[in-house]
CSV table of C-alpha atoms in Angstrom, one decimal:
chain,number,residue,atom,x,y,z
A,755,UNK,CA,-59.2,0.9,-51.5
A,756,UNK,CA,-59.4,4.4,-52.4
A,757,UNK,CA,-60.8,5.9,-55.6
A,758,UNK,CA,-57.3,7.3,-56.6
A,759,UNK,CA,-53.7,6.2,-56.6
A,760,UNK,CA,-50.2,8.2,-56.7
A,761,UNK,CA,-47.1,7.5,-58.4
A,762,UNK,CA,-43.4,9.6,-58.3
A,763,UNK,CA,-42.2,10.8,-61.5
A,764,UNK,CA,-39.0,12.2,-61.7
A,765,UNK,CA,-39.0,15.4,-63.3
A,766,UNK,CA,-35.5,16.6,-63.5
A,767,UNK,CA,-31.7,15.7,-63.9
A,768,UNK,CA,-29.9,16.1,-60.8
A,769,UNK,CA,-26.6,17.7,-61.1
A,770,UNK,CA,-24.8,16.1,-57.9
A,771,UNK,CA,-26.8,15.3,-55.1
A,772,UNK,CA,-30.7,14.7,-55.8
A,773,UNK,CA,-32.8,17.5,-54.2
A,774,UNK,CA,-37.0,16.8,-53.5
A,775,UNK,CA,-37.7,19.3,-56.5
A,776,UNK,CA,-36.4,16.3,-58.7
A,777,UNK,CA,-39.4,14.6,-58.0
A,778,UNK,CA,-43.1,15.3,-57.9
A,779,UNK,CA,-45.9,12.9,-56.5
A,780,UNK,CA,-48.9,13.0,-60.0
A,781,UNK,CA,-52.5,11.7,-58.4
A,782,UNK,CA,-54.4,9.9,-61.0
A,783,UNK,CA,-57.9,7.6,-61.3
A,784,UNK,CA,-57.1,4.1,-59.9
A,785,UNK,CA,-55.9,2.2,-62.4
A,786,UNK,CA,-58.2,-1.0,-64.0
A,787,UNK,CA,-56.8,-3.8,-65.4
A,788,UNK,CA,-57.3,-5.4,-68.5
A,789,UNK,CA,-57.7,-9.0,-69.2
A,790,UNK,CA,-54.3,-10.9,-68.8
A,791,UNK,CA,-53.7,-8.5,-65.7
A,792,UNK,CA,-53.4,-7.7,-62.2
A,793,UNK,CA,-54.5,-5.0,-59.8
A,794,UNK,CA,-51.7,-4.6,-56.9
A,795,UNK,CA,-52.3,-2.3,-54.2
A,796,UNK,CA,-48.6,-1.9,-53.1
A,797,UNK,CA,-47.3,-2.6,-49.7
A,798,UNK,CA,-44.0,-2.6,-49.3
A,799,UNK,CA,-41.2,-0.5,-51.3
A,800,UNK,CA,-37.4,-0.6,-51.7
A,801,UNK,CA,-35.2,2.2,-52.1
A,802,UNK,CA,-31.9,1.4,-53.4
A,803,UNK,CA,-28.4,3.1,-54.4
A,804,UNK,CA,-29.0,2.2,-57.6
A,805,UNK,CA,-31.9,4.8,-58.3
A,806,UNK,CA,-29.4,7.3,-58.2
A,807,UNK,CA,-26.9,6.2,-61.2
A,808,UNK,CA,-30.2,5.8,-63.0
A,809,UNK,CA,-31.8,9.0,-62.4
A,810,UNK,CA,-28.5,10.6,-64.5
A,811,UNK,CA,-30.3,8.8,-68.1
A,812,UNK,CA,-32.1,5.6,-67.7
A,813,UNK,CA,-35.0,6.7,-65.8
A,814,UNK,CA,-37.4,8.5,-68.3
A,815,UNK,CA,-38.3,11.9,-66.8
A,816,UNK,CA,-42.4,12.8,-66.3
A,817,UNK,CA,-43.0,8.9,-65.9
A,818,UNK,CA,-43.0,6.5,-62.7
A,819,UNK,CA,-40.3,5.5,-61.4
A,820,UNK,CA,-39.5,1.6,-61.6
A,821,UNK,CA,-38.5,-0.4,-58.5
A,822,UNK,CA,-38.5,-3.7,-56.2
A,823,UNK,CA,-42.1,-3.5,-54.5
A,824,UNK,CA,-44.2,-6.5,-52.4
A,825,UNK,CA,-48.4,-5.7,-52.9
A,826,UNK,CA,-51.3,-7.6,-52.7
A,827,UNK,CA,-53.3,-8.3,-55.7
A,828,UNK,CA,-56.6,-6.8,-55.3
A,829,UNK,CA,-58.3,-7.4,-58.4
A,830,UNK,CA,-57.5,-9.7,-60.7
A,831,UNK,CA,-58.4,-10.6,-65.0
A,832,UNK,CA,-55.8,-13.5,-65.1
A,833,UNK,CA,-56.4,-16.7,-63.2
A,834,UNK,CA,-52.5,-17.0,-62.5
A,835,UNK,CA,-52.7,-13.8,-60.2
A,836,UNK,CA,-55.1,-14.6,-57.5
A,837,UNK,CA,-56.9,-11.9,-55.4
A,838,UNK,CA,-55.2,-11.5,-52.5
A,839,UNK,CA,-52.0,-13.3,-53.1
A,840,UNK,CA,-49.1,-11.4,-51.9
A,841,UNK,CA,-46.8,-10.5,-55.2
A,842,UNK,CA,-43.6,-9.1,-56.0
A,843,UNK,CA,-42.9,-6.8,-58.8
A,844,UNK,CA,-40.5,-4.0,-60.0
A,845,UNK,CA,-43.7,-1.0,-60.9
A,846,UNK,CA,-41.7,0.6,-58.0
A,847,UNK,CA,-43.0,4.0,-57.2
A,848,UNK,CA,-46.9,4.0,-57.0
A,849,UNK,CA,-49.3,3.0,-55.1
A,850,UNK,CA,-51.0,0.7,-57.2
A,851,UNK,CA,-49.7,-0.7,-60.5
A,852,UNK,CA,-51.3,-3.1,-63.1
A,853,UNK,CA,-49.2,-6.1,-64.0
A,854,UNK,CA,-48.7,-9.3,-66.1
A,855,UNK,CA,-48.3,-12.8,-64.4
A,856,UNK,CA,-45.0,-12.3,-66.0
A,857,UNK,CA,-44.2,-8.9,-64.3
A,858,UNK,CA,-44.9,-10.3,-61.0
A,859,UNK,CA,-44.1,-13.6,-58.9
A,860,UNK,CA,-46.3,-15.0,-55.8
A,861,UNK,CA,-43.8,-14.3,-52.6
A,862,UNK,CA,-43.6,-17.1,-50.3
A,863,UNK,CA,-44.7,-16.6,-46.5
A,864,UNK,CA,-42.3,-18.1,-44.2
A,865,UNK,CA,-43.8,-18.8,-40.4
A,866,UNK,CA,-41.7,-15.9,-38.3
A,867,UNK,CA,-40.4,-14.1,-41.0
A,868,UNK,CA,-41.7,-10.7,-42.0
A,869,UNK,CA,-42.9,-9.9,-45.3
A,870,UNK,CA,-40.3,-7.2,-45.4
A,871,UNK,CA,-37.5,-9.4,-45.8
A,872,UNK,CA,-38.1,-9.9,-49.0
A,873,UNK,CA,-36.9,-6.3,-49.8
A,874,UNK,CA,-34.1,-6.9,-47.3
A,875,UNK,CA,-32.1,-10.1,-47.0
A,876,UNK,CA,-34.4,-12.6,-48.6
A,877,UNK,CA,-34.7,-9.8,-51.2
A,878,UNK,CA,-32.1,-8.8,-54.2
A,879,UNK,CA,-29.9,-7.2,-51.1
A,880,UNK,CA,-29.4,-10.4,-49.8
A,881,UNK,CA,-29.4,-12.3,-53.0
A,882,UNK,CA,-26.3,-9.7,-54.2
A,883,UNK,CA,-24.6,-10.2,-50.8
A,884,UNK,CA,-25.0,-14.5,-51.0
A,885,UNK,CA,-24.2,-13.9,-55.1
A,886,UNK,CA,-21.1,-12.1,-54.4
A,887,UNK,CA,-19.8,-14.4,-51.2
A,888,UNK,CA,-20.6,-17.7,-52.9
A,889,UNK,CA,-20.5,-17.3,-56.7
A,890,UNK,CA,-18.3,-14.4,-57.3
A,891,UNK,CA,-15.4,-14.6,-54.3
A,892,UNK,CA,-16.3,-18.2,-53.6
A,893,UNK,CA,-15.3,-17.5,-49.4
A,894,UNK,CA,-14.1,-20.3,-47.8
A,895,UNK,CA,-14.2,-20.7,-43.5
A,896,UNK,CA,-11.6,-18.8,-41.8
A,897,UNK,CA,-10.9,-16.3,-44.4
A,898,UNK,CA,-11.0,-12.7,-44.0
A,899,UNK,CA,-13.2,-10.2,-45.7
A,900,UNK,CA,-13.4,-6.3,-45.7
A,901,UNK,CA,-16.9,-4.6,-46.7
A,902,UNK,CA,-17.0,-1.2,-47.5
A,903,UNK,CA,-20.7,0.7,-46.6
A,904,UNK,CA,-20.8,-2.4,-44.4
A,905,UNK,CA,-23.9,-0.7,-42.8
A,906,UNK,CA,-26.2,-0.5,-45.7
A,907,UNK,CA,-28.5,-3.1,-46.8
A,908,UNK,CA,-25.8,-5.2,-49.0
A,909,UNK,CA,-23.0,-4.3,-46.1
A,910,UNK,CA,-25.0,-5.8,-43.4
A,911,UNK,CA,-26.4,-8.6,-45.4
A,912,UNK,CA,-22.7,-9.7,-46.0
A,913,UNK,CA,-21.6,-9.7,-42.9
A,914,UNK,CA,-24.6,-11.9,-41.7
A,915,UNK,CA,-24.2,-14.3,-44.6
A,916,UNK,CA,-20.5,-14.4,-44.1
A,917,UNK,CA,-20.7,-15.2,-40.4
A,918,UNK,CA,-23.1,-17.8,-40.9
A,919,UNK,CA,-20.6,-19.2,-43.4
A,920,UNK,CA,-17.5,-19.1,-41.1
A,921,UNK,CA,-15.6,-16.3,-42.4
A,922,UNK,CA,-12.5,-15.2,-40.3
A,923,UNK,CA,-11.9,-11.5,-39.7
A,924,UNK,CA,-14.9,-9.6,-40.7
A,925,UNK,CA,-14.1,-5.5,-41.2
A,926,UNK,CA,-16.0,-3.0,-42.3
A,927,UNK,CA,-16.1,0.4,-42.9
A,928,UNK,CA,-19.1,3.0,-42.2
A,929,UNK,CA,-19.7,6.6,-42.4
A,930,UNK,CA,-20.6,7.4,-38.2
A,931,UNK,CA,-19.2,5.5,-35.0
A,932,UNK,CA,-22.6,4.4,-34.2
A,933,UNK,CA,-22.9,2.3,-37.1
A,934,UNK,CA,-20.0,0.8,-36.5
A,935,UNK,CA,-20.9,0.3,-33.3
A,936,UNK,CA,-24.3,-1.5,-34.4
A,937,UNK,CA,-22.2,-3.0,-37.0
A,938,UNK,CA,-19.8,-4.7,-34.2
A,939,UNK,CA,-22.5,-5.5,-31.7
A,940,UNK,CA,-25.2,-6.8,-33.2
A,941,UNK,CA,-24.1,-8.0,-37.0
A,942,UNK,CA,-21.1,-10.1,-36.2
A,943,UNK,CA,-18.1,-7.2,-37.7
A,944,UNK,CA,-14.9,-8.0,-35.8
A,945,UNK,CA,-14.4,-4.5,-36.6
A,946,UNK,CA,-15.6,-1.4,-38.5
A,947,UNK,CA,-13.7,1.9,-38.9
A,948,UNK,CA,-15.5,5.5,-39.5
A,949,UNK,CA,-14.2,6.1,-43.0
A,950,UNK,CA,-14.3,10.1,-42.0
A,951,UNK,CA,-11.5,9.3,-39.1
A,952,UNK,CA,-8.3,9.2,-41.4
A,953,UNK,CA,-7.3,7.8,-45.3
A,954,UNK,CA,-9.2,4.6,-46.0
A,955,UNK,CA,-5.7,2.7,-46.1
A,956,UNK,CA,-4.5,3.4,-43.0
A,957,UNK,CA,-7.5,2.7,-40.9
A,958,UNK,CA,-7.8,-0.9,-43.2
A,959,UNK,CA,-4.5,-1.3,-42.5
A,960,UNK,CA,-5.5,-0.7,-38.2
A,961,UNK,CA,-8.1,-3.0,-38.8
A,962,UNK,CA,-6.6,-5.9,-41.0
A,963,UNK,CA,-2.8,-5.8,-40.0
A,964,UNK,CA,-2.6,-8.9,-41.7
A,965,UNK,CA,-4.7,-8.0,-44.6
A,966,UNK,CA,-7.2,-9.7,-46.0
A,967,UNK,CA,-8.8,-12.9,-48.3
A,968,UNK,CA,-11.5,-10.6,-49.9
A,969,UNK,CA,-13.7,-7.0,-50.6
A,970,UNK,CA,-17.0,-6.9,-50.9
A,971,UNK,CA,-17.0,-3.3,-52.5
A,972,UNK,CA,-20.1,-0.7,-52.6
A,973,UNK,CA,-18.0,2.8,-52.3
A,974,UNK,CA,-14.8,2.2,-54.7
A,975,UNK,CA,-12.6,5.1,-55.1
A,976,UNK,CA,-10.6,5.6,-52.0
A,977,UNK,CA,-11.9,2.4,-50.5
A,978,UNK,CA,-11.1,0.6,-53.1
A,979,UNK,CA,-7.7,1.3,-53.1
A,980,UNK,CA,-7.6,0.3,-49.6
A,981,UNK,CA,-8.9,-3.0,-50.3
A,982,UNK,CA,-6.6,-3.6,-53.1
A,983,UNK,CA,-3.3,-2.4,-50.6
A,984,UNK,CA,-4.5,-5.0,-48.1
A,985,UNK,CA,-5.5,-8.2,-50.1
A,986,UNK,CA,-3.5,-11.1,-49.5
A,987,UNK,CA,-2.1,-12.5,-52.9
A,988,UNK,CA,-5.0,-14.2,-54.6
A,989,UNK,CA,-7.3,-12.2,-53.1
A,990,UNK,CA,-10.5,-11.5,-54.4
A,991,UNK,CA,-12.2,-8.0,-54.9
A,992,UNK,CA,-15.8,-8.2,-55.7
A,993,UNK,CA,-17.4,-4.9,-57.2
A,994,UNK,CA,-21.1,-4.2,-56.3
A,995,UNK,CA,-21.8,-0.8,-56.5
A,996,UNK,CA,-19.9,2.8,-56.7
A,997,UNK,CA,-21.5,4.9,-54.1
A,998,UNK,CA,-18.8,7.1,-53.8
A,999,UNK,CA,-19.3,8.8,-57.4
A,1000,UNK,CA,-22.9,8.5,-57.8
A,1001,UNK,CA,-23.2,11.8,-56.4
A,1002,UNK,CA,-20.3,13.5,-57.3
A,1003,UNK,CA,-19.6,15.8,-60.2
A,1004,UNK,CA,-16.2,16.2,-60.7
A,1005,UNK,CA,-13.3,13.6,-61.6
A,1006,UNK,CA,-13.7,10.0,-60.3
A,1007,UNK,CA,-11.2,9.1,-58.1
A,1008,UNK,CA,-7.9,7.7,-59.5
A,1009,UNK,CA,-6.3,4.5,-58.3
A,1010,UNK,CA,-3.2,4.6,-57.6
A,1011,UNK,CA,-1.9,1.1,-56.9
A,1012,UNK,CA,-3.5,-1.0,-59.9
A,1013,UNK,CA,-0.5,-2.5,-60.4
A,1014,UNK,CA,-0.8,-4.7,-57.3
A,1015,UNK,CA,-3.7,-6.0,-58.6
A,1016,UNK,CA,-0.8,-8.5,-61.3
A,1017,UNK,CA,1.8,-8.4,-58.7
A,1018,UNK,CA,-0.5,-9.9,-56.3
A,1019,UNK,CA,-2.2,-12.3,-59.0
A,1020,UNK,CA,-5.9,-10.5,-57.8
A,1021,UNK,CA,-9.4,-11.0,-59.4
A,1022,UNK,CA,-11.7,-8.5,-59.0
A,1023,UNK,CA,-15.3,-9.0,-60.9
A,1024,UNK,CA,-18.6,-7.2,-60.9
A,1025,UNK,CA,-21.8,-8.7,-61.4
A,1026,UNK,CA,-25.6,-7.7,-62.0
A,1027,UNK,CA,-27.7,-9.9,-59.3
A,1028,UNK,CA,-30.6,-10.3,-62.1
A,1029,UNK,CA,-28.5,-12.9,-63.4
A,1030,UNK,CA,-28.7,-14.7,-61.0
A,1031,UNK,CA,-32.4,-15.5,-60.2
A,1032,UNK,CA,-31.7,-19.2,-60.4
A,1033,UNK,CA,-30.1,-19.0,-56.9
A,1034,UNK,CA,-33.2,-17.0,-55.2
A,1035,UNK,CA,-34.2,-20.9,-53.6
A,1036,UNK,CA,-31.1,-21.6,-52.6
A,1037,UNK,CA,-30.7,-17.8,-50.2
A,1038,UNK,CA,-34.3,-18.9,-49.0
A,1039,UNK,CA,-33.0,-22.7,-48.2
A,1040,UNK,CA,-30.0,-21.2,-46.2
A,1041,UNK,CA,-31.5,-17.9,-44.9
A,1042,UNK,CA,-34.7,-18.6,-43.7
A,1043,UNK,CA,-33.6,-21.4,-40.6
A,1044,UNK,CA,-31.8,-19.0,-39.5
A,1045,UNK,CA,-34.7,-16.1,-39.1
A,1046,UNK,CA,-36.9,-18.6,-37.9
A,1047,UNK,CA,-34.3,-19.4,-35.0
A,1048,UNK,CA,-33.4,-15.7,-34.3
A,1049,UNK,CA,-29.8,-16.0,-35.3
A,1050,UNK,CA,-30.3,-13.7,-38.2
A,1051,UNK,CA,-32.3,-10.8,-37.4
A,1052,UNK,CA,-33.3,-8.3,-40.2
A,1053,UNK,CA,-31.1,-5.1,-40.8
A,1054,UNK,CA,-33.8,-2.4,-41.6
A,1055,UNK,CA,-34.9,1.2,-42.2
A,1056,UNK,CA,-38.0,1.5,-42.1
A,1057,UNK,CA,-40.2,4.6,-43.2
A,1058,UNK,CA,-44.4,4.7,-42.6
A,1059,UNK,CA,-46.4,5.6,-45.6
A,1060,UNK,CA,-45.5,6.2,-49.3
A,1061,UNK,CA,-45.5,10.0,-48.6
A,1062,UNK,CA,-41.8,9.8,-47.2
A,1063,UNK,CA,-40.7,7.0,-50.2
A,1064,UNK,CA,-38.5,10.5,-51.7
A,1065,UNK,CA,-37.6,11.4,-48.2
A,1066,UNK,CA,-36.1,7.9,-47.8
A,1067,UNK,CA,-34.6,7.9,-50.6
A,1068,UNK,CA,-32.2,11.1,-50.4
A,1069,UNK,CA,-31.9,10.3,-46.5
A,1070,UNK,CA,-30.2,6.7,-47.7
A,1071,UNK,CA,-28.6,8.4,-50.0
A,1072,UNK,CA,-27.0,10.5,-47.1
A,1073,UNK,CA,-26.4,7.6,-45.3
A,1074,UNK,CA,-28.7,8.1,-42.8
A,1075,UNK,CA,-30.4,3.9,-42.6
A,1076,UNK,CA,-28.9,1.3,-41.0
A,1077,UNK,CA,-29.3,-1.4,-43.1
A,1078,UNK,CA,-31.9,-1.6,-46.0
A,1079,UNK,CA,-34.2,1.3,-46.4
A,1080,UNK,CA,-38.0,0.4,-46.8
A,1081,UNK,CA,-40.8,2.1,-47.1
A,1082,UNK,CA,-44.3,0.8,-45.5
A,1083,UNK,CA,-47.5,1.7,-46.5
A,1084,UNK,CA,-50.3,2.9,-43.5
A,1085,UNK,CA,-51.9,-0.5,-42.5
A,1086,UNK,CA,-49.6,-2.7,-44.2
A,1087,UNK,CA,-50.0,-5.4,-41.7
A,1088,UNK,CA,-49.6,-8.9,-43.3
């Protein structure tokens, strides 16, 4: 272990897209912890859309960043965090972090499956993705579901999980004909459409002509619109994320056609995934056979040594993963 450890602050308010001068890497003595508390040397980090809407005000500026993170607990003053247990916390962007037994949980090692899934589909992608299919939209077999950003980490977790729970038609939409090409051949999409190839409505329309059941929405804006065009009556709209504003600085995009959304007797709800931690055992119950078996094969990004953690994170934010961005500490081989 070395004798110092690093953490990102960020340092600035971006105004539009994020730039690397936002952040700065700050080297500091290796923290020690305290009786009640853990030492994690961190392994494994996610980088996730939502950093971006919280760099604009929630995100404190000169301190580290928070985030989803998998470590191993290297030194230990509470019995309940064991040295060398594998742990999952949120101290995000640092290379070490001291924690509480009630900051971090024990991650559970599944024979075949790598520990990185648990930032990916076994992780809060996957939970938002189950959350949204099973909870929120409640998809039944043979229906038909649109995903926009289908080939980010949420996007391709959804159109595993709704495969594997008999969904009809499966479209997407993605930002470069090789996505949607990965998205088609090795995901399960019936068919994905490069947004930048015409108005979101008419290339849903293409893809859908008979509309569809559901949206599993991470763009909004445009997109949205499109979803709410093509939904069947009592369709569903689920609302995860925003992507297409997070970035933008002038006016947000104005939909047209809410009035379909009565006419048609639509629901569309949003939801925040931390509330609904009770169902983590239940993703694991009906994920895990299936990456055991091969039939589900992890969607991932992946990005050696914390170093690049900024560099991912503007290069997801261009779209440039395919599937979950994570990053991966030199050596993290367990």
């Amino acid at each position: 272990m070395t004798e110092t450890a690093l953490t990102v602050h960020q340092t600035a308010r971006p105004h539009g897209f994020p730039t690397p001068d936002d952040f700065a890497f700050v080297e500091s003595a290796m923290p020690e912890p305290g009786p009640g508390t853990a030492l994690v040397e961190n392994l494994y980090w996610s980088v996730d859309p939502y950093h971006r809407e919280m760099m604009d005000g929630d995100f404190a500026l000169n301190t580290p960043l928070e985030g989803r993170t998998i470590g191993r607990v290297v030194d230990s003053r509470d019995p309940a965090l064991r040295e060398g247990e594998i742990v999952f916390h949120r101290q995000g962007w640092r290379t070490h972090a001291v924690v509480t037994p009630e900051e971090a949980r024990a991650v559970p090692r599944f024979e075949g499956v790598p520990l990185s899934a648990h930032l990916s589909i076994l992780g809060g992608t996957g939970l938002t993705a189950y959350v949204g299919l099973t909870r929120i939209a409640e998809l039944r077999e043979g229906q038909d579901v649109f995903v926009s950003a289908a080939a980010g980490g949420v996007g391709t977790a959804t159109g595993r999980l709704a495969r594997l729970m008999g969904a009809g038609r499966l479209v997407g939409s993605a930002g470069r004909a090789a996505k949607a090409a990965y998205l088609t051949e090795h995901v399960g999409y019936d068919e994905v459409f490069d947004y930048h190839s015409g108005p979101a409505a008419e290339l849903l329309g293409k893809a859908a002509p008979d509309g569809i059941d559901l949206c599993m929405d991470n763009v909004g804006g445009e997109h949205l619109e499109a979803a709410i065009s093509s939904l069947r009556e009592y369709g569903r709209i689920v609302r995860v994320g925003t992507i297409a504003q997070y970035n933008s600085t002038g006016t947000p995009y104005a939909l047209r056609n809410l009035p379909d959304i009565v006419e048609k007797s639509l629901r569309m709800e949003g939801f925040l995934v931390r509330d609904y931690r009770d169902v983590q055992e239940e993703l694991y119950e009906f994920v895990v056979p299936h990456l055991q078996s091969g039939r589900v094969t992890l969607d991932e990004t992946v990005v050696d040594g914390f170093g690049g953690i900024v560099d991912g994170f503007l290069g997801m934010l261009r779209g440039e993963n395919q599937g979950k961005i994570i990053v991966r500490a030199a050596g993290a081989g367990v």
